[in-house]
């Protein structure tokens, strides 16, 4: 049962104008929020059958909503009045709509299980137009969905609440009666009755503000009519905020709203937004259609941000930057999130997906173009190399599972929508669009995007519509190619071997599905149409040849390639596939890592492919460890970041063995040289990426127990706490992590005190994420208890518990027990949203014992979490894969580490 009621009571009045009365309009309330087989052989059941669901009939549709809402910020309720102008398209007697069962209204026939309601009329209602009037009341809930309350503290220390919204995917119906499907668009005239000392915002600009006749402490704020839009993009906010503002070069008013007293922290996002709007206008050749755009920081917010048209809502950490106390990674994160949400103003808002099956069109595209935008605004970030580590490899990791899903997944019942707000829709979607952009070329891609946005503006579109526009622009078989990437899950492993034939190099290519568990065991192996680029050491940054591999096997001849030249597939790691080279080809590529002649993104891709092949049991993990040692001269932050991530995965796996310390010694050996080169303090001429690299390396060395790093971290932490020398923002995470990992109860108490004193949410989050590093059982329990306390915002509890699970073997067990013991509270807090999936994933995925997969499966069979069903299956599969990896390679890894240790010179 969904505990957040939209409207405890609902009174309806019908006033029809014109022809005979139309039916009562389709009222939609419900549950859900935003923005994640070979299993039989693994002992797990396949995904359950989808719940039956029918879309709303097209008999009636809205033309305009005139909506007035009056929130009570003390009693956490709201009153609403709706006048909806509607069109009856065909004669009808029965109207179906959805309503959550907690709403009580007369004259409705409820079918609670599906939240479905039928309304019957005594006689047939004729076509025409009419107006529906509804008075209703609802609750400002505490579930971070619908129209909800968000707790904040004033500069004087008083706790107050704002009223804010989060409607995607299906929660507009929690705030007002509506046709809550993306394809049923209308215009909106919104008014808010609010305390006169509060800020009131909605999608459009204010056109009137006047005293409320019934209460001198209230004002009624009226907003301009919106363009035709979907319900999930409607937004309103009532609270206390400061703002900074500017105008883009195109004349759009841009404002960033911040907590009171923190307007300065909105300036960075304002600068990014003001640059971004004209960039997208020029790229799409379509102007931004609204007169203003507001970006606002919300205290309690489940997602990172939400692209409501003209009023974009953000977590504070995704929008606010303190010039003195924000780290480099936070600046980059804010730039990417702003770029992502503003891209949606065109791609998603102006043109909207026809149904949730095409969600990836919104999210995949925005997740790709946010990088294009940030690269334009901040070329020094080398952001496209970071894309490969942050999105491309993350998507491949999930998509190699038997429990992945296609990019386009058929969505029926709204409860299924949350499951696809995951790395497939976002990161794989972005990766295949990046591959498509490279295949088409930027000029034709921009031309096709303009055709698409122009044709479908203020309408809805499906994936096929985008392919048609891009095909018309480029003349290439876009639909045929891309259907192999969006309609089937997974991606190919390209095996390549080479033969020198006089002055030429003959390559033999073959493709098969890459599986996290090794070989594909189905009858008909899927095939992809793969755009393949091939480079050589003659010019590592240019493709010598581009081909479209449209068959299982093919031979390719590279002209004029000398025997001593290396050949590499997938220039720039753009194609969404993994590559397995013959031994001879791989051997020839390895010097390119040491001497850096391979470009950074290719060094990263080569290492990541090898690590994934080892994880899948296709090659030995020892071979990858040997390759990792070749990165001793590596200068690139993102290459180190990916290497660090993979060594972290291996460390977690080996925490289940008695030689965990040996892998830590390996980590120290790999990272010590770069740590010594970087030192602790920035040098003249260093930039953004140097700061990121220093934080990464020192954190890695400190966590592994590197003696000199640990001593210096403790010294600097002491000075920081005593106020002698405040740590720079970029050094805080690695120092906090290091002292906690090797600290005691006093260290934890100091850290919790710093958390309480922190005025900035970024600093609170920074501390929350590292608390799980503590190793002592009683301290781990203290951190878990802290996670559910009032000190931690509801959306951040997940990262505290996840940090404990990822911190140590004991932490993993303690976190899982804590989740089971507190399941009712946690599920009640996050039900139906993606945070419950994230909590489960972070907490159980690190296990590597077969029986744990059974335990996790059994627990969720008796404690269902419908929106996380797919995540649970993926976690169980990963546990079994970890166990198989450990059985297969643990002993050989141990022997390699011992031999390596014995061969190293003693100091």
XYZ file of C-alpha atoms in Angstrom, residues 143-586:
444
model
C 8.104 10.969 0.329
C 9.932 13.347 -2.045
C 7.313 12.739 -4.749
C 4.219 14.563 -5.918
C 3.578 17.853 -4.065
C 5.694 17.352 -0.952
C 7.292 19.132 1.973
C 11.027 19.788 2.151
C 12.630 20.597 5.516
C 15.202 23.371 5.784
C 16.823 25.452 8.513
C 16.761 29.248 8.421
C 19.956 31.259 9.036
C 18.679 31.811 12.614
C 18.429 28.044 13.184
C 14.637 27.650 12.920
C 13.329 24.525 11.165
C 10.784 25.308 8.441
C 9.279 23.608 5.410
C 8.967 24.455 1.742
C 6.330 22.979 -0.577
C 7.957 21.567 -3.718
C 7.214 19.112 -6.531
C 8.654 16.037 -8.243
C 6.259 14.578 -10.814
C 8.285 12.331 -13.120
C 7.289 9.687 -13.875
C 3.676 9.414 -12.638
C 3.241 11.692 -9.649
C 1.535 14.801 -11.023
C -1.611 12.885 -10.066
C -0.568 13.247 -6.419
C -0.923 17.026 -6.708
C -3.969 17.560 -8.919
C -6.456 15.552 -11.022
C -4.976 15.115 -14.484
C -4.451 12.951 -17.516
C -1.042 11.853 -16.301
C 0.465 10.351 -19.456
C 3.297 12.003 -21.419
C 1.418 12.015 -24.731
C -1.650 13.796 -23.329
C -0.447 17.393 -23.492
C -2.265 20.610 -22.647
C -1.591 24.196 -21.582
C -1.575 25.236 -17.909
C -2.715 28.391 -16.126
C -1.328 28.050 -12.607
C -2.015 30.155 -9.513
C -0.563 29.684 -6.033
C -1.984 31.096 -2.793
C 0.982 31.455 -0.441
C 2.221 33.350 2.623
C 3.188 36.851 1.497
C 6.741 36.460 2.814
C 7.410 33.342 0.710
C 8.756 32.950 -2.823
C 6.301 31.276 -5.234
C 7.574 29.812 -8.509
C 6.147 27.779 -11.364
C 7.031 26.933 -14.965
C 6.209 30.381 -16.331
C 6.804 34.005 -15.310
C 4.578 35.791 -12.778
C 1.888 37.946 -14.415
C -0.058 39.021 -11.301
C 0.447 39.099 -7.540
C -2.390 40.378 -5.345
C -3.616 40.111 -1.758
C -5.768 37.063 -1.007
C -9.220 38.307 0.024
C -9.798 35.742 2.812
C -6.474 36.218 4.641
C -4.292 39.319 4.812
C -1.181 37.161 5.386
C -1.572 35.443 2.015
C -1.104 36.516 -1.596
C -2.319 34.940 -4.813
C 0.425 34.613 -7.422
C -0.674 34.012 -11.007
C 1.653 32.698 -13.697
C 1.522 33.074 -17.488
C 0.003 30.292 -19.565
C 2.464 27.546 -20.471
C 3.012 26.117 -23.935
C 1.419 22.735 -24.650
C 3.231 20.341 -22.310
C 3.090 17.016 -20.439
C 1.911 16.797 -16.834
C 5.174 15.304 -15.521
C 6.961 18.584 -16.403
C 4.662 20.848 -14.367
C 6.261 22.286 -11.226
C 5.658 24.694 -8.381
C 7.746 25.712 -5.388
C 6.803 27.731 -2.294
C 9.521 28.616 0.202
C 12.251 31.039 1.267
C 15.038 31.608 -1.271
C 17.558 34.157 -2.457
C 18.552 34.320 -6.117
C 21.142 35.552 -8.580
C 20.148 36.399 -12.124
C 21.431 37.318 -15.554
C 20.235 37.296 -19.138
C 21.556 34.919 -21.754
C 22.822 36.482 -24.964
C 19.464 35.454 -26.475
C 17.580 37.537 -23.893
C 16.276 34.731 -21.686
C 16.053 35.630 -17.983
C 18.116 33.074 -16.059
C 17.870 32.819 -12.274
C 19.450 30.467 -9.748
C 17.534 30.227 -6.466
C 19.522 29.292 -3.363
C 18.860 28.917 0.365
C 18.618 32.309 2.091
C 22.046 33.842 2.603
C 23.743 31.645 -0.001
C 23.127 33.554 -3.228
C 26.891 33.638 -3.855
C 26.818 29.846 -4.193
C 24.477 30.122 -7.193
C 26.894 32.102 -9.362
C 28.775 29.173 -10.882
C 25.583 27.406 -12.009
C 24.274 30.747 -13.303
C 27.389 31.173 -15.419
C 27.041 27.632 -16.791
C 23.321 28.047 -17.548
C 23.857 31.394 -19.288
C 26.467 29.789 -21.577
C 24.469 26.606 -22.080
C 21.179 28.031 -23.355
C 22.761 29.784 -26.373
C 24.933 26.706 -27.043
C 21.856 24.465 -27.352
C 19.945 27.095 -29.320
C 22.787 27.203 -31.854
C 23.307 23.423 -31.874
C 19.634 22.598 -32.464
C 18.942 25.787 -34.436
C 15.734 26.064 -32.388
C 15.287 28.901 -29.849
C 14.500 28.271 -26.187
C 10.713 28.708 -26.165
C 10.052 30.230 -22.709
C 10.780 33.766 -21.467
C 12.646 32.586 -18.358
C 14.370 29.643 -16.765
C 14.813 29.159 -13.034
C 17.217 26.694 -11.441
C 16.443 26.046 -7.775
C 18.189 24.112 -4.995
C 15.791 21.909 -2.981
C 16.847 20.606 0.448
C 15.050 17.226 0.311
C 15.254 15.862 -3.219
C 15.456 12.227 -4.312
C 17.000 12.569 -7.770
C 19.978 14.676 -8.782
C 17.756 17.131 -10.637
C 14.502 17.351 -12.610
C 14.027 19.169 -15.899
C 10.599 20.779 -15.242
C 10.064 23.195 -18.101
C 11.251 26.630 -17.025
C 11.703 25.618 -13.351
C 14.480 23.062 -12.980
C 14.805 21.555 -9.498
C 18.118 20.275 -8.078
C 19.627 18.724 -5.011
C 21.667 21.425 -3.298
C 24.872 19.530 -4.104
C 24.019 19.479 -7.813
C 23.608 23.262 -8.033
C 25.481 25.136 -5.299
C 29.197 25.914 -5.441
C 31.053 27.719 -2.663
C 34.119 29.409 -4.199
C 36.205 28.520 -1.119
C 34.759 25.229 0.082
C 33.671 23.345 -3.047
C 36.021 20.807 -4.590
C 36.867 20.492 -8.291
C 34.746 17.378 -8.748
C 31.698 19.253 -7.401
C 32.181 22.035 -9.962
C 32.360 19.466 -12.723
C 29.305 17.657 -11.388
C 27.252 20.882 -11.280
C 28.314 21.757 -14.847
C 27.248 18.314 -16.124
C 23.908 18.303 -14.306
C 23.040 21.812 -15.477
C 23.994 20.799 -19.025
C 21.855 17.660 -18.768
C 18.708 19.351 -17.464
C 18.868 22.290 -19.856
C 19.218 19.890 -22.798
C 15.879 18.427 -21.743
C 14.230 21.828 -22.273
C 14.395 20.920 -25.968
C 14.841 17.171 -25.977
C 12.089 15.939 -23.669
C 10.101 19.087 -22.983
C 9.625 20.670 -26.414
C 9.520 17.189 -27.980
C 8.432 14.516 -25.533
C 8.627 10.737 -25.712
C 5.313 9.215 -26.718
C 5.364 6.705 -23.845
C 7.812 5.548 -21.159
C 9.102 2.824 -23.500
C 11.014 5.662 -25.177
C 12.347 7.155 -21.928
C 15.871 6.476 -23.166
C 15.336 9.075 -25.899
C 15.084 11.733 -23.180
C 17.730 10.456 -20.816
C 20.227 8.877 -23.199
C 20.326 11.966 -25.371
C 20.653 14.394 -22.457
C 23.337 12.183 -20.892
C 25.342 12.443 -24.122
C 24.902 16.101 -24.958
C 25.654 17.257 -21.396
C 29.257 16.246 -22.152
C 29.222 18.115 -25.473
C 28.012 21.192 -23.619
C 30.591 20.936 -20.799
C 33.349 20.350 -23.349
C 32.236 23.620 -24.991
C 32.150 25.549 -21.684
C 35.181 23.927 -20.001
C 37.552 22.369 -22.550
C 40.179 21.986 -19.791
C 38.049 19.243 -18.157
C 38.921 16.680 -20.894
C 35.362 15.591 -20.300
C 34.996 13.110 -23.169
C 37.751 10.923 -21.724
C 35.856 11.039 -18.433
C 32.682 9.987 -20.259
C 34.268 6.636 -21.071
C 35.002 5.905 -17.413
C 31.817 7.410 -15.972
C 29.181 6.249 -18.480
C 30.464 3.929 -21.200
C 32.173 1.333 -18.980
C 29.449 1.589 -16.324
C 26.817 0.761 -18.934
C 28.832 -2.164 -20.280
C 29.219 -3.585 -16.784
C 25.440 -3.716 -16.328
C 24.620 -4.663 -19.911
C 26.821 -7.779 -19.796
C 24.445 -9.332 -17.238
C 21.753 -11.810 -18.204
C 19.381 -9.571 -16.260
C 20.042 -6.447 -18.269
C 17.329 -5.108 -20.556
C 17.172 -3.510 -24.000
C 17.474 0.263 -24.235
C 13.892 0.248 -25.478
C 11.964 -1.781 -22.935
C 8.233 -2.157 -23.230
C 6.627 -0.344 -20.303
C 3.040 -1.055 -19.387
C 1.949 -0.458 -15.810
C 3.363 2.778 -14.350
C 4.963 0.791 -11.495
C 7.424 -0.532 -14.101
C 8.726 2.915 -15.069
C 11.114 3.331 -12.130
C 12.994 0.171 -13.062
C 14.290 1.696 -16.275
C 15.738 4.866 -14.753
C 19.076 3.050 -14.789
C 22.494 2.876 -16.428
C 20.978 1.315 -19.557
C 18.569 4.169 -20.295
C 21.073 6.846 -19.287
C 24.619 5.610 -19.847
C 24.154 2.995 -22.571
C 21.702 5.361 -24.249
C 24.339 8.105 -24.177
C 27.038 5.711 -25.398
C 25.144 4.495 -28.451
C 24.201 8.098 -29.336
C 27.898 9.005 -29.063
C 28.683 6.095 -31.397
C 25.891 7.188 -33.754
C 27.137 10.792 -33.774
C 30.609 9.560 -34.691
C 29.148 7.293 -37.430
C 27.047 10.094 -38.977
C 29.383 13.059 -38.435
C 28.540 16.258 -36.541
C 27.198 18.237 -39.500
C 24.559 15.702 -40.549
C 23.771 14.873 -36.927
C 22.932 18.534 -36.178
C 20.896 18.750 -39.361
C 18.913 15.641 -38.389
C 18.340 16.934 -34.842
C 16.925 20.188 -36.202
C 14.583 18.281 -38.529
C 13.391 16.136 -35.603
C 12.821 19.010 -33.161
C 11.134 21.181 -35.763
C 8.793 18.435 -36.955
C 7.712 17.263 -33.490
C 7.865 20.443 -31.387
C 5.061 20.561 -28.786
C 4.244 16.985 -29.789
C 5.368 13.484 -28.916
C 7.761 11.181 -30.724
C 9.089 7.633 -30.671
C 12.594 6.293 -31.260
C 11.759 5.545 -34.898
C 10.962 9.218 -35.512
C 14.477 10.245 -34.492
C 16.028 7.554 -36.700
C 13.960 8.762 -39.668
C 15.164 12.357 -39.244
C 18.810 11.320 -38.886
C 18.506 8.946 -41.853
C 17.068 11.718 -44.012
C 19.896 14.039 -42.970
C 22.757 11.573 -43.441
C 21.616 9.133 -46.118
C 22.909 6.269 -43.947
C 20.877 3.228 -42.781
C 20.361 4.621 -39.275
C 17.279 2.599 -38.309
C 18.790 -0.689 -39.464
C 22.004 -0.037 -37.541
C 20.472 1.386 -34.381
C 17.692 -1.167 -33.990
C 20.398 -3.729 -33.295
C 21.527 -1.549 -30.380
C 18.205 -0.417 -28.880
C 15.853 -3.361 -29.364
C 18.084 -6.151 -28.042
C 20.025 -6.106 -24.825
C 23.748 -6.588 -24.571
C 26.629 -5.726 -26.869
C 29.279 -7.616 -28.870
C 32.761 -8.832 -28.094
C 34.879 -8.372 -31.216
C 37.687 -10.909 -31.474
C 40.508 -9.850 -33.780
C 43.677 -11.517 -35.036
C 46.151 -10.224 -37.586
C 48.461 -11.547 -40.272
C 51.138 -9.618 -42.133
C 50.712 -10.111 -45.899
C 53.628 -8.396 -47.624
C 53.126 -4.643 -46.957
C 49.552 -5.049 -45.727
C 47.908 -6.251 -42.525
C 45.038 -8.730 -42.825
C 42.602 -8.596 -39.900
C 40.097 -11.347 -39.152
C 37.169 -10.074 -37.122
C 34.355 -12.015 -35.480
C 31.578 -10.891 -33.162
C 29.604 -12.649 -30.446
C 27.571 -11.434 -27.476
C 29.730 -10.472 -24.496
C 28.475 -12.101 -21.298
C 29.600 -11.342 -17.751
C 29.550 -15.074 -17.076
C 31.736 -16.021 -20.036
C 30.456 -17.604 -23.225
C 26.996 -17.037 -24.653
C 24.972 -20.235 -24.301
C 21.783 -19.420 -26.215
C 20.821 -21.020 -29.522
C 20.764 -17.965 -31.783
C 23.542 -15.577 -30.855
C 22.465 -11.937 -31.303
C 24.286 -9.911 -33.935
C 24.923 -6.195 -34.162
C 25.695 -3.770 -36.953
C 28.930 -2.384 -35.518
C 30.632 0.813 -36.695
C 34.318 -0.108 -36.336
C 37.296 2.227 -36.511
C 40.870 0.974 -36.870
C 44.012 2.977 -36.049
C 47.725 2.196 -36.224
C 50.883 3.468 -34.545
C 51.578 5.533 -37.669
C 48.882 7.990 -36.496
C 47.276 6.873 -33.223
C 44.749 9.738 -33.259
C 43.305 9.098 -36.727
C 41.225 6.225 -38.068
C 43.085 4.482 -40.873
C 39.881 2.679 -41.802
C 36.178 2.850 -40.890
C 33.856 -0.063 -41.611
C 30.361 -1.216 -40.687
C 30.547 -4.820 -39.483
C 27.146 -6.223 -40.417
C 27.893 -9.955 -40.263
C 29.283 -12.439 -37.715
C 32.722 -12.588 -39.341
C 34.651 -10.491 -41.807
C 38.170 -9.936 -43.089
C 39.688 -6.491 -43.485
C 42.885 -5.503 -45.278
C 44.846 -2.513 -43.999
C 47.095 -1.217 -46.745
C 50.705 -0.188 -46.088
C 51.109 -1.257 -42.475
C 54.678 -2.170 -41.529
C 55.357 -5.315 -39.477
C 56.545 -3.297 -36.458
C 53.430 -1.122 -36.307
C 50.608 -1.896 -33.892
C 46.981 -1.999 -34.949
C 44.115 -1.055 -32.629
C 40.351 -1.324 -32.923
C 37.855 1.200 -31.545
C 39.732 4.495 -31.803
C 38.674 6.762 -28.957
C 36.699 3.925 -27.328
C 33.590 5.170 -29.146
C 32.093 1.911 -30.441
C 29.939 0.189 -27.808
C 31.756 -3.127 -27.811
C 34.637 -4.880 -26.145
C 37.697 -6.065 -28.031
C 39.694 -9.241 -27.503
C 43.036 -9.232 -29.319
C 45.124 -12.209 -30.248
C 48.157 -12.614 -27.960
C 50.521 -11.193 -30.578
C 48.355 -8.101 -31.223
C 47.966 -7.417 -27.496
